[in-house]
């Protein structure tokens, strides 16, 4: 484990903790006693997509283990530099679905609002690692046109705050957005897709709980935990007030080779999530984004793994195994081919 001196003091605000995140690969490797694994290709990979890891999350990694499943999610590797056929810059066609002002409208009755490009952590497999946030996010100045767009389309019933990570916005901005959304009569549901409760639980502060607890919108938060070791006592404690405030807590994870592609790990993940009041929602097949091919698990292996989970878990703890497909009107459930 990481020396105590590098664990953030409890008194640091979440903003300070974000500012103190690891942004040098050498420093993280040194703190994990893994310096001998450093290579210049790691820096090249980080040029394409920055390296950033909150110290809280790094402290959960096992010292001396280059195969640690938490480390593998964030460590830039030479493999990212290899191009693989089928792995592209915009695998989900997000740029085609972009309606302007940060709104992605692909699915019936619900829209994604890209509120910020900032994330607390940079996950190497991220499907948005090449997303041109600069031109596609709703910066604060564009929120009015984005809200205007939402007001004008009464077929929209749910707004999903996405990013980047919407919880990297401050509470004042979030409050402004939530209050503006609840004034739009046809919008009934608010959803927040975020990895912050997992990688920096201190982000769930009292003002945030109040904003989400007080809104008249039916509110859910979809976190993103991939491995049972990401679920800590701190996270449990941070989420408790949200549960009490009536927020629905869900999780989506990404199936990642070397990280969580085993049935025992997935079963433990689902059971631990539920012990914190979180329901497993989706298990995603990796989006085929350039630089992430080394994480891919083939469909047959994914289906076998899911079958094994199905045998071991109650139905309500079994996430749906899905893939996102460019242009499709919903996520696609993975199915066995007919002859199997
Ligand atoms: C995943 C996603 C949603 C939400 O889909 P649900 O099935 O409702 O969780 C909405 N819009 C886009 C573009 C998405 O990728
Ligand atoms: S937190 Fe989510 S959006 Fe941000 S890098 Fe990780 S997977 Fe991508």
Coordinates of C-alpha atoms and ligand atoms in Angstrom, one line a residue:
X1 CA 0.0 0.0 0.0
X2 CA 1.0 3.6 -0.4
X3 CA 2.9 5.3 2.4
X4 CA 0.6 7.1 4.8
X5 CA 2.3 10.4 4.0
X6 CA 0.8 10.4 0.5
X7 CA -2.7 9.7 1.5
X8 CA -4.7 12.9 1.4
X9 CA -5.6 14.4 4.7
X10 CA -9.3 14.2 5.5
X11 CA -9.4 18.0 5.8
X12 CA -8.6 18.5 2.1
X13 CA -11.5 19.6 0.0
X14 CA -12.5 17.4 -3.0
X15 CA -11.3 20.2 -5.2
X16 CA -7.9 20.1 -3.6
X17 CA -7.8 16.4 -3.9
X18 CA -8.5 16.7 -7.6
X19 CA -5.7 19.2 -7.9
X20 CA -3.3 16.9 -6.1
X21 CA -4.0 13.9 -8.3
X22 CA -1.1 12.0 -9.7
X23 CA -0.2 13.4 -13.1
X24 CA 3.3 11.9 -13.5
X25 CA 3.5 8.2 -14.3
X26 CA 7.0 7.9 -12.6
X27 CA 5.6 9.2 -9.4
X28 CA 2.8 6.7 -9.1
X29 CA 5.1 3.8 -10.1
X30 CA 7.6 4.9 -7.5
X31 CA 5.0 5.1 -4.8
X32 CA 3.8 1.6 -5.8
X33 CA 7.4 0.3 -5.7
X34 CA 7.1 -0.4 -9.5
X35 CA 9.7 2.0 -10.9
X36 CA 11.5 -0.8 -12.8
X37 CA 8.3 -1.1 -15.0
X38 CA 8.5 2.5 -16.3
X39 CA 9.0 2.9 -20.0
X40 CA 9.1 5.9 -22.3
X41 CA 6.2 4.4 -24.4
X42 CA 4.0 5.1 -21.3
X43 CA 4.7 8.8 -21.8
X44 CA 3.9 8.6 -25.5
X45 CA 0.6 6.9 -24.7
X46 CA -0.1 9.6 -22.1
X47 CA 0.4 12.2 -24.8
X48 CA -2.6 10.9 -26.7
X49 CA -4.7 10.8 -23.5
X50 CA -3.4 12.3 -20.3
X51 CA -2.5 10.4 -17.2
X52 CA -4.5 11.4 -14.1
X53 CA -5.3 9.4 -10.9
X54 CA -6.6 10.7 -7.6
X55 CA -4.4 9.7 -4.7
X56 CA -7.4 8.2 -2.9
X57 CA -7.9 5.7 -5.7
X58 CA -4.1 5.0 -6.1
X59 CA -4.0 4.2 -2.4
X60 CA -6.3 1.2 -3.1
X61 CA -3.8 -0.3 -5.4
X62 CA -1.6 -3.2 -4.2
X63 CA 2.1 -2.2 -3.9
X64 CA 4.5 -4.1 -6.0
X65 CA 1.8 -5.6 -8.3
X66 CA 2.1 -4.4 -11.9
X67 CA -1.0 -6.5 -12.7
X68 CA -3.1 -4.8 -10.0
X69 CA -6.6 -4.5 -11.6
X70 CA -7.0 -0.9 -10.4
X71 CA -3.6 0.1 -11.7
X72 CA -4.3 -1.5 -15.1
X73 CA -7.3 0.7 -15.6
X74 CA -5.2 3.9 -15.5
X75 CA -1.6 3.1 -16.4
X76 CA -0.7 4.2 -19.9
X77 CA 0.9 1.3 -21.8
X78 CA 2.8 0.8 -25.0
X79 CA -0.1 -1.3 -26.3
X80 CA -2.2 1.8 -26.6
X81 CA 0.0 3.0 -29.5
X82 CA -0.8 0.0 -31.6
X83 CA -3.6 0.5 -34.1
X84 CA -6.0 -2.4 -34.4
X85 CA -8.5 -2.7 -37.2
X86 CA -12.0 -1.8 -36.1
X87 CA -10.8 0.4 -33.2
X88 CA -11.6 3.9 -34.2
X89 CA -11.6 7.5 -32.8
X90 CA -15.3 7.8 -32.4
X91 CA -16.7 4.3 -32.1
X92 CA -20.2 5.3 -31.0
X93 CA -20.8 7.9 -33.6
X94 CA -21.2 10.5 -30.9
X95 CA -20.2 13.2 -33.3
X96 CA -23.0 12.4 -35.6
X97 CA -25.6 12.3 -32.8
X98 CA -24.4 15.7 -31.5
X99 CA -27.3 18.2 -31.8
X100 CA -25.2 21.2 -30.7
X101 CA -24.7 22.8 -27.3
X102 CA -23.5 19.5 -25.7
X103 CA -26.7 17.5 -26.3
X104 CA -26.5 13.9 -27.6
X105 CA -29.9 12.7 -28.6
X106 CA -29.7 9.1 -29.8
X107 CA -32.2 7.3 -27.6
X108 CA -36.0 7.7 -27.2
X109 CA -37.1 10.3 -24.7
X110 CA -33.7 10.7 -23.1
X111 CA -30.8 12.9 -23.9
X112 CA -27.2 13.1 -22.8
X113 CA -26.0 16.5 -21.8
X114 CA -22.2 16.8 -21.9
X115 CA -21.6 19.3 -19.2
X116 CA -17.9 19.2 -19.0
X117 CA -14.9 17.4 -20.5
X118 CA -13.1 17.1 -17.1
X119 CA -12.8 13.8 -15.3
X120 CA -11.2 13.1 -11.9
X121 CA -9.4 10.1 -13.4
X122 CA -8.5 9.1 -16.9
X123 CA -9.4 5.5 -17.6
X124 CA -7.3 4.1 -20.5
X125 CA -10.3 2.3 -22.0
X126 CA -12.5 5.3 -22.1
X127 CA -14.6 5.5 -25.3
X128 CA -14.4 9.3 -25.1
X129 CA -10.6 9.4 -25.0
X130 CA -10.6 11.1 -28.4
X131 CA -13.8 13.1 -28.0
X132 CA -13.5 16.7 -29.1
X133 CA -14.9 18.2 -25.9
X134 CA -13.8 21.7 -26.8
X135 CA -16.4 21.9 -29.5
X136 CA -19.0 19.5 -28.1
X137 CA -19.6 20.3 -24.5
X138 CA -22.2 22.6 -23.1
X139 CA -20.0 25.2 -21.3
X140 CA -21.8 27.4 -18.9
X141 CA -22.3 30.0 -21.7
X142 CA -24.0 27.3 -23.8
X143 CA -26.3 26.1 -21.1
X144 CA -29.0 28.6 -22.0
X145 CA -29.2 27.4 -25.7
X146 CA -29.0 23.7 -24.4
X147 CA -31.9 24.4 -22.0
X148 CA -33.8 26.1 -24.7
X149 CA -33.4 23.0 -26.9
X150 CA -34.7 20.8 -24.1
X151 CA -37.7 23.1 -23.5
X152 CA -38.7 22.9 -27.1
X153 CA -38.7 19.2 -27.4
X154 CA -41.5 17.8 -25.3
X155 CA -40.6 14.2 -26.3
X156 CA -37.6 14.4 -23.9
X157 CA -38.5 13.0 -20.5
X158 CA -35.1 12.3 -19.0
X159 CA -31.9 14.3 -19.0
X160 CA -28.6 12.4 -18.3
X161 CA -25.8 14.6 -17.1
X162 CA -22.7 13.1 -18.6
X163 CA -19.2 14.2 -19.5
X164 CA -16.4 13.9 -18.8
X165 CA -17.7 13.7 -15.3
X166 CA -20.6 16.0 -14.4
X167 CA -19.7 15.8 -10.7
X168 CA -16.4 17.5 -11.5
X169 CA -18.6 20.6 -11.8
X170 CA -19.1 22.6 -8.6
X171 CA -22.3 22.5 -6.6
X172 CA -23.3 26.0 -7.7
X173 CA -23.3 25.1 -11.3
X174 CA -25.1 21.8 -10.7
X175 CA -27.7 23.5 -8.7
X176 CA -28.3 26.0 -11.5
X177 CA -28.7 23.1 -14.0
X178 CA -31.0 21.0 -11.8
X179 CA -33.2 23.9 -10.9
X180 CA -33.5 24.9 -14.6
X181 CA -34.3 21.3 -15.6
X182 CA -37.0 20.9 -13.0
X183 CA -38.8 23.9 -14.4
X184 CA -39.3 22.2 -17.8
X185 CA -42.6 20.4 -17.4
X186 CA -42.0 17.4 -19.7
X187 CA -38.7 16.5 -18.0
X188 CA -39.5 14.0 -15.3
X189 CA -36.2 12.3 -14.6
X190 CA -32.6 13.3 -13.9
X191 CA -29.7 10.9 -14.2
X192 CA -26.1 11.5 -13.4
X193 CA -23.4 9.3 -14.9
X194 CA -20.3 9.6 -12.8
X195 CA -17.2 7.8 -11.6
X196 CA -16.5 10.3 -8.9
X197 CA -18.2 8.4 -6.0
X198 CA -15.8 5.6 -6.8
X199 CA -12.5 7.5 -7.3
X200 CA -13.1 10.4 -5.0
X201 CA -16.0 9.7 -2.6
X202 CA -15.5 13.0 -0.7
X203 CA -17.1 14.6 -3.8
X204 CA -20.5 13.5 -2.3
X205 CA -20.7 16.4 0.1
X206 CA -23.6 17.7 2.0
X207 CA -24.6 20.5 -0.5
X208 CA -24.7 17.9 -3.3
X209 CA -26.9 15.6 -1.3
X210 CA -29.2 18.5 -0.7
X211 CA -29.4 19.5 -4.4
X212 CA -30.2 16.0 -5.5
X213 CA -32.4 15.3 -2.5
X214 CA -34.5 18.4 -2.9
X215 CA -35.3 18.3 -6.6
X216 CA -38.7 17.3 -7.7
X217 CA -37.2 15.3 -10.6
X218 CA -36.9 11.5 -10.0
X219 CA -33.2 11.2 -9.7
X220 CA -30.8 8.4 -10.2
X221 CA -27.0 8.2 -10.1
X222 CA -25.2 5.7 -12.2
X223 CA -21.7 5.1 -10.9
X224 CA -18.9 3.3 -12.6
X225 CA -17.1 0.7 -10.6
X226 CA -15.3 -2.1 -12.3
X227 CA -13.7 -4.1 -9.5
X228 CA -14.9 -5.1 -6.0
X229 CA -11.7 -3.5 -4.5
X230 CA -13.0 -0.1 -5.7
X231 CA -15.8 -0.4 -3.2
X232 CA -14.6 1.0 0.1
X233 CA -15.9 2.0 3.5
X234 CA -15.4 5.6 2.5
X235 CA -17.6 5.1 -0.6
X236 CA -20.2 3.4 1.5
X237 CA -20.3 6.2 3.9
X238 CA -20.4 8.8 1.2
X239 CA -23.3 7.2 -0.5
X240 CA -25.4 6.6 2.6
X241 CA -26.9 10.1 2.6
X242 CA -27.9 9.8 -1.0
X243 CA -29.7 6.6 -0.3
X244 CA -31.5 8.2 2.5
X245 CA -32.4 11.1 0.2
X246 CA -34.2 8.6 -2.1
X247 CA -31.7 8.7 -5.0
X248 CA -31.7 5.5 -7.0
X249 CA -28.1 4.1 -7.1
X250 CA -27.0 2.1 -10.1
X251 CA -23.7 0.9 -11.4
X252 CA -22.3 0.3 -14.9
X253 CA -19.0 -1.4 -15.5
X254 CA -16.9 -2.2 -18.5
X255 CA -15.7 -5.7 -19.1
X256 CA -11.9 -5.4 -19.2
X257 CA -9.4 -8.1 -19.9
X258 CA -7.0 -8.5 -17.0
X259 CA -9.1 -6.3 -14.8
X260 CA -12.5 -8.0 -14.2
X261 CA -13.0 -10.7 -16.8
X262 CA -13.6 -13.5 -14.4
X263 CA -16.9 -14.7 -12.9
X264 CA -15.7 -14.7 -9.3
X265 CA -14.7 -11.0 -9.6
X266 CA -17.9 -10.0 -11.3
X267 CA -20.0 -11.9 -8.7
X268 CA -18.1 -10.2 -5.9
X269 CA -18.6 -6.9 -7.6
X270 CA -22.3 -7.3 -7.9
X271 CA -22.7 -8.5 -4.3
X272 CA -20.6 -5.8 -2.9
X273 CA -22.5 -3.1 -4.9
X274 CA -25.7 -4.3 -3.4
X275 CA -24.3 -4.3 0.1
X276 CA -23.9 -0.5 -0.5
X277 CA -27.4 -0.1 -1.9
X278 CA -26.3 0.0 -5.5
X279 CA -27.9 -2.2 -8.2
X280 CA -25.8 -3.5 -11.0
X281 CA -27.3 -2.0 -14.2
X282 CA -25.0 -2.6 -17.2
X283 CA -21.9 -4.7 -17.9
X284 CA -20.6 -3.1 -21.1
X285 CA -18.6 -4.8 -23.8
X286 CA -15.7 -2.5 -24.5
X287 CA -16.3 0.2 -27.0
X288 CA -13.9 -0.2 -29.9
X289 CA -11.9 3.0 -29.4
X290 CA -8.4 3.4 -30.8
X291 CA -5.8 2.6 -28.1
X292 CA -8.0 0.3 -26.0
X293 CA -7.9 -2.9 -28.0
X294 CA -5.7 -4.7 -25.4
X295 CA -8.7 -4.6 -23.0
X296 CA -11.1 -6.4 -25.3
X297 CA -12.8 -9.6 -24.3
X298 CA -14.3 -11.5 -27.2
X299 CA -18.1 -11.9 -27.3
X300 CA -18.1 -15.6 -26.7
X301 CA -16.0 -15.2 -23.6
X302 CA -18.2 -12.4 -22.4
X303 CA -21.3 -14.4 -22.9
X304 CA -19.9 -17.4 -21.0
X305 CA -18.9 -15.2 -18.2
X306 CA -22.3 -13.6 -18.0
X307 CA -23.9 -17.1 -18.0
X308 CA -21.8 -18.1 -15.1
X309 CA -22.8 -14.9 -13.3
X310 CA -26.5 -15.7 -14.0
X311 CA -26.1 -19.1 -12.3
X312 CA -24.7 -17.5 -9.2
X313 CA -26.6 -14.3 -8.7
X314 CA -30.2 -13.4 -8.0
X315 CA -31.9 -12.0 -11.0
X316 CA -31.9 -8.5 -9.6
X317 CA -28.2 -8.5 -9.2
X318 CA -27.4 -9.5 -12.7
X319 CA -26.4 -6.6 -14.9
X320 CA -27.4 -6.7 -18.5
X321 CA -24.5 -7.5 -20.8
X322 CA -24.7 -4.8 -23.5
X323 CA -22.8 -3.1 -26.3
X324 CA -23.3 0.3 -27.6
X325 CA -23.5 0.5 -31.4
X326 CA -23.2 3.6 -33.5
X327 CA -26.5 4.8 -34.7
X328 CA -28.6 2.2 -32.7
X329 CA -31.6 3.6 -30.7
X330 CA -30.7 1.7 -27.5
X331 CA -27.9 -0.3 -26.0
X332 CA -27.8 -3.8 -27.6
X333 CA -28.0 -6.9 -25.4
X334 CA -25.4 -9.4 -26.4
X335 CA -27.0 -12.6 -27.7
X336 CA -25.6 -16.0 -28.4
X337 CA -25.5 -16.9 -32.0
X338 CA -28.3 -19.3 -33.0
X339 CA -26.2 -22.4 -33.4
X340 CA -25.0 -22.4 -29.8
Ligands
LIG1 C1 -26.3 4.9 -22.6 C2 -26.9 6.1 -23.2 C3 -28.1 6.6 -22.8 C4 -28.9 5.9 -21.7 O1 -29.3 4.7 -22.0 P1 -30.1 3.8 -21.0 O2 -30.4 2.5 -21.7 O3 -31.4 4.6 -20.7 O4 -29.3 3.7 -19.8 C5 -28.7 7.6 -23.5 N1 -28.0 8.2 -24.5 C6 -26.9 7.8 -24.9 C7 -26.3 8.5 -26.1 C8 -26.2 6.7 -24.3 O5 -25.1 6.3 -24.8
LIG2 S1 -14.4 8.6 -15.6 FE1 -15.7 7.9 -17.3 S2 -15.6 9.5 -18.8 FE2 -13.9 9.8 -17.4 S3 -12.1 8.8 -18.4 FE3 -13.1 7.3 -17.0 S4 -14.5 6.2 -18.2 FE4 -14.0 8.0 -19.4

